[in-house]
Short mmCIF file of C-alpha atoms in Angstrom, two decimals:
data_model
loop_
_atom_site.label_atom_id
_atom_site.label_comp_id
_atom_site.label_asym_id
_atom_site.label_seq_id
_atom_site.Cartn_x
_atom_site.Cartn_y
_atom_site.Cartn_z
CA GLN A 1 -14.06 -5.13 -8.67
CA VAL A 2 -11.90 -5.17 -5.57
CA GLN A 3 -13.67 -6.54 -2.53
CA LEU A 4 -12.58 -7.37 1.00
CA VAL A 5 -15.34 -9.32 2.70
CA GLN A 6 -15.03 -9.93 6.40
CA SER A 7 -16.65 -12.53 8.61
CA GLY A 8 -19.64 -11.71 10.75
CA ALA A 9 -20.06 -10.18 14.16
CA GLU A 10 -18.83 -12.07 17.21
CA VAL A 11 -19.72 -12.05 20.88
CA LYS A 12 -17.06 -13.39 23.19
CA LYS A 13 -16.51 -13.73 26.92
CA PRO A 14 -13.49 -12.17 28.62
CA GLY A 15 -10.46 -14.40 28.29
CA ALA A 16 -11.65 -16.02 25.08
CA SER A 17 -10.13 -15.68 21.60
CA VAL A 18 -11.62 -14.43 18.37
CA LYS A 19 -10.54 -15.14 14.81
CA ILE A 20 -11.78 -12.86 12.02
CA SER A 21 -11.42 -13.58 8.33
CA CYS A 22 -11.04 -11.20 5.40
CA LYS A 23 -11.54 -12.70 1.94
CA ALA A 24 -10.07 -10.74 -0.94
CA SER A 25 -11.30 -10.79 -4.51
CA GLY A 26 -10.98 -8.76 -7.69
CA TYR A 27 -7.20 -8.39 -7.60
CA SER A 28 -4.02 -10.40 -7.30
CA PHE A 29 -3.96 -11.38 -3.64
CA THR A 30 -0.19 -11.71 -3.32
CA ILE A 31 0.58 -8.20 -4.56
CA TYR A 32 -1.02 -6.32 -1.69
CA TYR A 33 -0.16 -6.29 1.96
CA MET A 34 -3.04 -6.44 4.43
CA HIS A 35 -3.44 -4.25 7.47
CA TRP A 36 -5.73 -4.68 10.44
CA VAL A 37 -7.21 -1.60 12.07
CA ARG A 38 -9.72 -1.43 14.89
CA GLN A 39 -12.13 1.17 16.20
CA ALA A 40 -13.69 1.06 19.64
CA PRO A 41 -17.22 2.49 19.95
CA GLY A 42 -17.13 6.25 19.49
CA GLN A 43 -13.34 6.25 19.31
CA GLY A 44 -10.67 6.73 16.65
CA LEU A 45 -8.80 4.32 14.43
CA GLU A 46 -6.05 2.12 15.85
CA TRP A 47 -3.51 0.30 13.66
CA MET A 48 -2.90 -3.24 14.83
CA GLY A 49 -0.49 -4.73 12.34
CA ILE A 50 0.29 -5.87 8.83
CA ILE A 51 0.88 -9.12 6.98
CA ASN A 52 2.80 -9.82 3.79
CA PRO A 53 0.68 -12.23 1.77
CA ILE A 54 3.65 -13.74 -0.04
CA GLY A 55 5.72 -15.06 2.82
CA GLY A 56 3.28 -14.45 5.64
CA SER A 57 5.68 -12.21 7.54
CA THR A 58 4.01 -9.89 10.01
CA SER A 59 4.59 -6.76 12.04
CA TYR A 60 2.40 -5.99 15.01
CA ALA A 61 1.90 -2.87 17.07
CA GLN A 62 3.67 -3.27 20.40
CA LYS A 63 0.33 -2.96 22.20
CA PHE A 64 -0.88 -6.22 20.67
CA GLN A 65 2.37 -8.20 20.67
CA GLY A 66 1.83 -11.60 22.22
CA ARG A 67 -1.95 -11.44 21.84
CA VAL A 68 -2.47 -11.08 18.10
CA THR A 69 -1.69 -13.44 15.25
CA MET A 70 -2.18 -12.58 11.60
CA THR A 71 -2.10 -15.35 9.03
CA ARG A 72 -3.06 -15.86 5.42
CA ASP A 73 -4.22 -18.62 3.12
CA THR A 74 -3.14 -17.89 -0.43
CA SER A 75 -5.25 -20.75 -1.80
CA THR A 76 -8.43 -18.93 -0.75
CA SER A 77 -7.10 -15.33 -0.84
CA THR A 78 -8.03 -14.94 2.79
CA VAL A 79 -6.26 -13.29 5.69
CA TYR A 80 -7.07 -13.93 9.33
CA MET A 81 -6.61 -11.99 12.52
CA GLU A 82 -6.79 -13.81 15.84
CA LEU A 83 -6.82 -11.90 19.11
CA ASP A 84 -6.38 -13.80 22.36
CA SER A 85 -7.16 -13.12 26.02
CA LEU A 86 -9.99 -10.80 25.14
CA ARG A 87 -11.04 -8.10 27.57
CA SER A 88 -13.88 -5.60 27.49
CA GLU A 89 -11.56 -2.95 26.04
CA ASP A 90 -11.23 -5.11 22.91
CA THR A 91 -14.85 -4.44 22.03
CA ALA A 92 -14.51 -2.74 18.67
CA VAL A 93 -15.08 -2.91 14.94
CA TYR A 94 -12.13 -4.61 13.29
CA TYR A 95 -11.22 -3.75 9.69
CA CYS A 96 -8.89 -5.31 7.19
CA ALA A 97 -7.46 -2.95 4.58
CA ARG A 98 -5.00 -3.47 1.75
CA GLY A 99 -1.90 -1.50 0.80
CA VAL A 100 0.20 -2.05 -2.31
CA VAL A 101 3.50 -1.99 -0.41
CA PRO A 102 4.18 -1.87 3.31
CA ALA A 103 4.63 1.90 3.15
CA ALA A 104 1.42 2.79 1.38
CA ALA A 105 -1.99 4.11 2.24
CA CYS A 106 -4.86 1.65 2.47
CA ASP A 107 -6.93 2.00 -0.66
CA TYR A 108 -9.61 -0.64 -0.04
CA TRP A 109 -11.17 -1.63 3.26
CA GLY A 110 -13.35 -4.45 4.43
CA GLN A 111 -16.80 -3.71 5.78
CA GLY A 112 -15.71 -4.23 9.36
CA THR A 113 -16.46 -6.92 11.94
CA LEU A 114 -17.92 -6.01 15.32
CA VAL A 115 -16.44 -7.95 18.19
CA THR A 116 -18.22 -7.57 21.50
CA VAL A 117 -16.50 -8.81 24.65
CA SER A 118 -18.92 -9.19 27.50
CA SER A 119 -19.51 -11.54 30.37
CA ASP B 1 6.19 5.28 18.28
CA ILE B 2 5.36 8.36 16.21
CA GLN B 3 2.47 10.31 17.65
CA MET B 4 0.04 12.07 15.31
CA THR B 5 -1.86 15.09 16.62
CA GLN B 6 -4.76 16.57 14.68
CA SER B 7 -6.40 19.92 15.19
CA PRO B 8 -9.05 20.89 15.69
CA SER B 9 -10.90 17.91 17.18
CA THR B 10 -14.19 19.36 16.02
CA LEU B 11 -14.86 21.86 13.28
CA SER B 12 -18.16 23.55 12.49
CA ALA B 13 -18.65 24.88 8.99
CA SER B 14 -21.29 25.58 6.37
CA VAL B 15 -21.87 24.26 2.89
CA GLY B 16 -19.62 26.23 0.53
CA ASP B 17 -16.97 27.02 3.15
CA ARG B 18 -13.28 26.28 2.84
CA VAL B 19 -11.81 24.38 5.79
CA THR B 20 -8.36 23.26 6.83
CA ILE B 21 -7.41 20.42 9.19
CA THR B 22 -3.87 20.07 10.45
CA CYS B 23 -1.88 17.03 11.48
CA ARG B 24 1.44 17.15 13.29
CA ALA B 25 3.81 14.22 13.70
CA SER B 26 6.06 13.85 16.73
CA GLN B 27 8.98 13.22 14.36
CA SER B 28 9.50 13.42 10.63
CA VAL B 29 7.45 11.06 8.50
CA SER B 30 8.76 12.53 5.24
CA SER B 31 5.74 12.49 2.90
CA TRP B 32 4.43 9.15 4.11
CA LEU B 33 1.09 10.48 5.22
CA ALA B 34 -2.49 9.71 4.26
CA TRP B 35 -5.82 11.36 4.98
CA TYR B 36 -9.00 9.33 5.35
CA GLN B 37 -12.64 10.26 5.53
CA GLN B 38 -15.02 8.18 7.62
CA ARG B 39 -18.76 8.48 7.64
CA PRO B 40 -20.78 7.00 10.55
CA GLY B 41 -21.04 3.24 10.36
CA LYS B 42 -18.76 3.03 7.34
CA ALA B 43 -15.16 2.03 6.69
CA PRO B 44 -12.62 4.79 6.13
CA LYS B 45 -11.94 5.97 2.61
CA VAL B 46 -8.56 7.26 1.46
CA LEU B 47 -8.62 10.86 0.24
CA ILE B 48 -4.93 11.75 0.04
CA TYR B 49 -1.79 9.61 -0.03
CA GLU B 50 1.87 10.55 0.15
CA ALA B 51 0.78 13.85 1.69
CA SER B 52 -0.50 15.50 -1.47
CA ASN B 53 -1.69 12.91 -3.99
CA LEU B 54 -5.41 12.68 -4.57
CA GLY B 55 -6.93 9.24 -4.15
CA SER B 56 -8.76 7.55 -6.99
CA GLY B 57 -12.15 9.09 -7.59
CA VAL B 58 -11.70 11.74 -4.91
CA PRO B 59 -13.10 15.16 -5.86
CA SER B 60 -10.55 17.87 -6.60
CA ARG B 61 -11.93 20.10 -3.84
CA PHE B 62 -9.82 17.96 -1.49
CA SER B 63 -6.11 18.73 -1.30
CA GLY B 64 -3.22 17.88 0.97
CA SER B 65 0.10 19.49 1.64
CA GLY B 66 3.10 19.31 3.92
CA SER B 67 6.11 17.16 4.62
CA GLY B 68 8.25 16.24 7.57
CA THR B 69 6.11 16.89 10.64
CA ASP B 70 3.39 19.31 9.55
CA PHE B 71 0.54 18.49 7.20
CA THR B 72 -2.76 20.00 6.17
CA LEU B 73 -5.94 18.76 4.55
CA THR B 74 -7.97 21.45 2.82
CA ILE B 75 -11.51 21.08 1.58
CA ASN B 76 -12.72 23.80 -0.77
CA SER B 77 -16.39 24.57 -1.20
CA LEU B 78 -17.77 22.10 1.34
CA GLN B 79 -20.52 19.81 0.10
CA PRO B 80 -23.16 18.10 2.27
CA ASP B 81 -21.38 14.74 1.79
CA ASP B 82 -18.19 16.14 3.32
CA PHE B 83 -19.55 16.32 6.86
CA ALA B 84 -17.75 13.37 8.37
CA THR B 85 -14.72 12.53 10.49
CA TYR B 86 -11.22 12.88 9.06
CA TYR B 87 -8.08 11.04 10.14
CA CYS B 88 -4.44 11.39 9.23
CA GLN B 89 -2.15 8.35 9.34
CA HIS B 90 1.57 8.10 8.83
CA TYR B 91 3.20 5.06 7.23
CA ASN B 92 6.83 5.99 7.72
CA SER B 93 7.68 3.27 10.22
CA TYR B 94 5.78 0.71 12.27
CA PRO B 95 3.40 1.22 13.96
CA TYR B 96 1.42 3.23 11.42
CA THR B 97 -0.41 5.45 13.88
CA PHE B 98 -3.49 7.55 13.22
CA GLY B 99 -4.37 10.97 14.47
CA GLN B 100 -7.27 11.17 16.91
CA GLY B 101 -9.65 12.44 14.25
CA THR B 102 -11.39 15.68 13.34
CA LYS B 103 -15.16 15.73 13.24
CA LEU B 104 -16.50 18.15 10.65
CA GLU B 105 -19.97 19.29 11.63
CA ILE B 106 -22.60 21.41 9.92
CA LYS B 107 -22.83 24.87 11.46
#
């Protein structure tokens, strides 16, 4: 069955970086794009960007440009999301979610990774 | 960026009711719109894609309609499991923005 398993919770200090992994299984990794979406405590969903698993090309929301990097490792069917220069407002649950083409709804989601930014 | 506006923000209803949530885009997104359900502490689940197509395994009491800028999600005969938060999201052009969410509460 399709699974997206994310790495565990992280606690970071302001100014630090965090790198979250999302390991895919149960389907052909290179067929589906991967999105990253975050949700601050008690808030709504925020789309961060997308990565094409075949060539690794990415598109990021303007808000995160320059601070986020999405990469993939096809040998392990894993995508990564690294966010730099963390601030308290980055405290959120981060989700990976797959879509069959860039313009498609996300049909499977990871379980989420809580990142807490606190001094 | 395309802005997505949902209404209402909160909706109170009873088991068995029929409810409608609306989503308006700041510019046309054609039919590139999805609806998600999110329960507390859980990842979102896709209910509707391409505005009106039912997601895999989603009960038929859920339906979506609309195109361009105006969309609706309708839930017929509310069940206890349906009390959750609902989000629309467009995927017409980057960034794929979400609406602010509609919390469906038990009356």
